[in-house]
């Protein structure tokens, strides 16, 4: 009888020391009790979990990590960055400063609340941890100017917004975090639909595991992420995994920098590790895409994490995930000394450069008056090539998924295109709650691709001739714009708070008020930044930069 190797054990993801800087939330609701055998037990009241969660969800809606802000500043200081890279980085820094005021969240899509907790064996609670955490999510989303995005399925086909942003995704594990039996540690995330939708799983084989084939694979797949999730990204690539779902989860954790302290080489213990050399190579690969920070340049990514996991010999999953420009996560811990939350940056102004817009705006900016008839707006846009930077002033109609579906039903029933879509450019967006004294809540663009299937139908009926949103679009949109004389304008994904404060002057509901943020709105904007992405001649800025360039010869 054959005997295998001697028993050894390592966690799949062995992380190193916690170097996080924390701030104290409270020392109430926690206590230490003496137990049998001289053991000391940490008791945690439900109210402490609720308070920590509410505070965490507030902070990640308004503040960013200092390291992330420093990376934005580095783009502005980099002479190799394109003017568009620097413009986007500056807008995102300005947005961070507005969001840090605590009124407007940094992004209008305030996300699905995701909480992961690891409870040491000497931590005692009353067993209602998940409910206490969910209450904290509820408090944050109902009290702050955040958006409700969660839909309850009533039947297979019918849904209704829960009106609380619940349910949250809450995962709790029984393990000693960092080897501490009397600690309870957490990761809090708010994941918007745009970046969540850019999580990919590929089932590959051993053939992928050589440098040349891997780089060709990544050259192809990473371009497909596009810009609809609001770059610059924190990109994570995971190769291997004991299951497909573990590979995907590892990629999400890596994109949040949660696994930065993994080992940097593998052993026969078969744990995961970071490949720093491949991380540098993949980052340089993305620099050469030409996609840049949304509209051309080098900064498609801030950084890259590449993690290699063990695998079953017959499987080789590859998972890809991103954290977007709304890089929303924070770690926390409850220990005998109190309830602690990661210290995020509350003074992002220190990262702003001492420069004026004139230093950044080295390319032509075309002012477009949206008060003019649609035929004149299109004639003006037709003068300029794709990638031209625009400044929009005047009325826009706002409509997204559900409104588009309802209008499509009218067209199918023989009814005419609503006049408001014939007369005005349409902005794909859905606002967060409007704070008192503001014209609107955070109001950034949503992902354009979700409306692609409507474009030909709408343009043929005289509507949606000028569209405004974020991200790249399919060939059918380019074809429709060429056939009908339409345009797709890209808006910067990410600076939703700055757009609300500086660019949106008036908001009113036009139709479907029962849909809440999915209603049709009319808004007035001033100096709203945009870029020509698809024109009326069949040109698409993203068409070239999404084509892979690395090839390999026959073997």
GROMACS .gro file of C-alpha atoms in nm, residues 53 58 63 115 143 152 160 177 206 220 239 256 282 309 384 389 391 395 400 411 417 478 489 528:
model
   24
   53UNK     CA    1  -2.108   4.861   1.029
   58UNK     CA    2  -2.049   5.587   0.588
   63UNK     CA    3  -1.347   5.862   0.195
  115UNK     CA    4  -1.923   4.232   0.479
  143UNK     CA    5  -2.989   5.798   0.696
  152UNK     CA    6  -3.644   4.188  -0.436
  160UNK     CA    7  -3.937   4.567  -0.662
  177UNK     CA    8  -0.798   3.612   1.257
  206UNK     CA    9  -0.239   2.356  -1.841
  220UNK     CA   10  -0.704   3.969  -2.512
  239UNK     CA   11  -0.465   3.172  -1.176
  256UNK     CA   12  -0.938   4.529  -0.246
  282UNK     CA   13   0.084   4.287  -1.672
  309UNK     CA   14  -0.342   2.924  -0.637
  384UNK     CA   15  -1.480   6.700  -3.461
  389UNK     CA   16  -1.314   6.683  -2.528
  391UNK     CA   17  -1.809   7.095  -2.236
  395UNK     CA   18  -3.088   7.047  -2.093
  400UNK     CA   19  -3.179   5.418  -1.809
  411UNK     CA   20  -4.273   5.183  -2.999
  417UNK     CA   21  -4.108   5.827  -2.979
  478UNK     CA   22  -2.148   5.226  -3.402
  489UNK     CA   23  -2.047   6.080  -2.590
  528UNK     CA   24  -2.049   6.911  -1.807
   0.00000   0.00000   0.00000
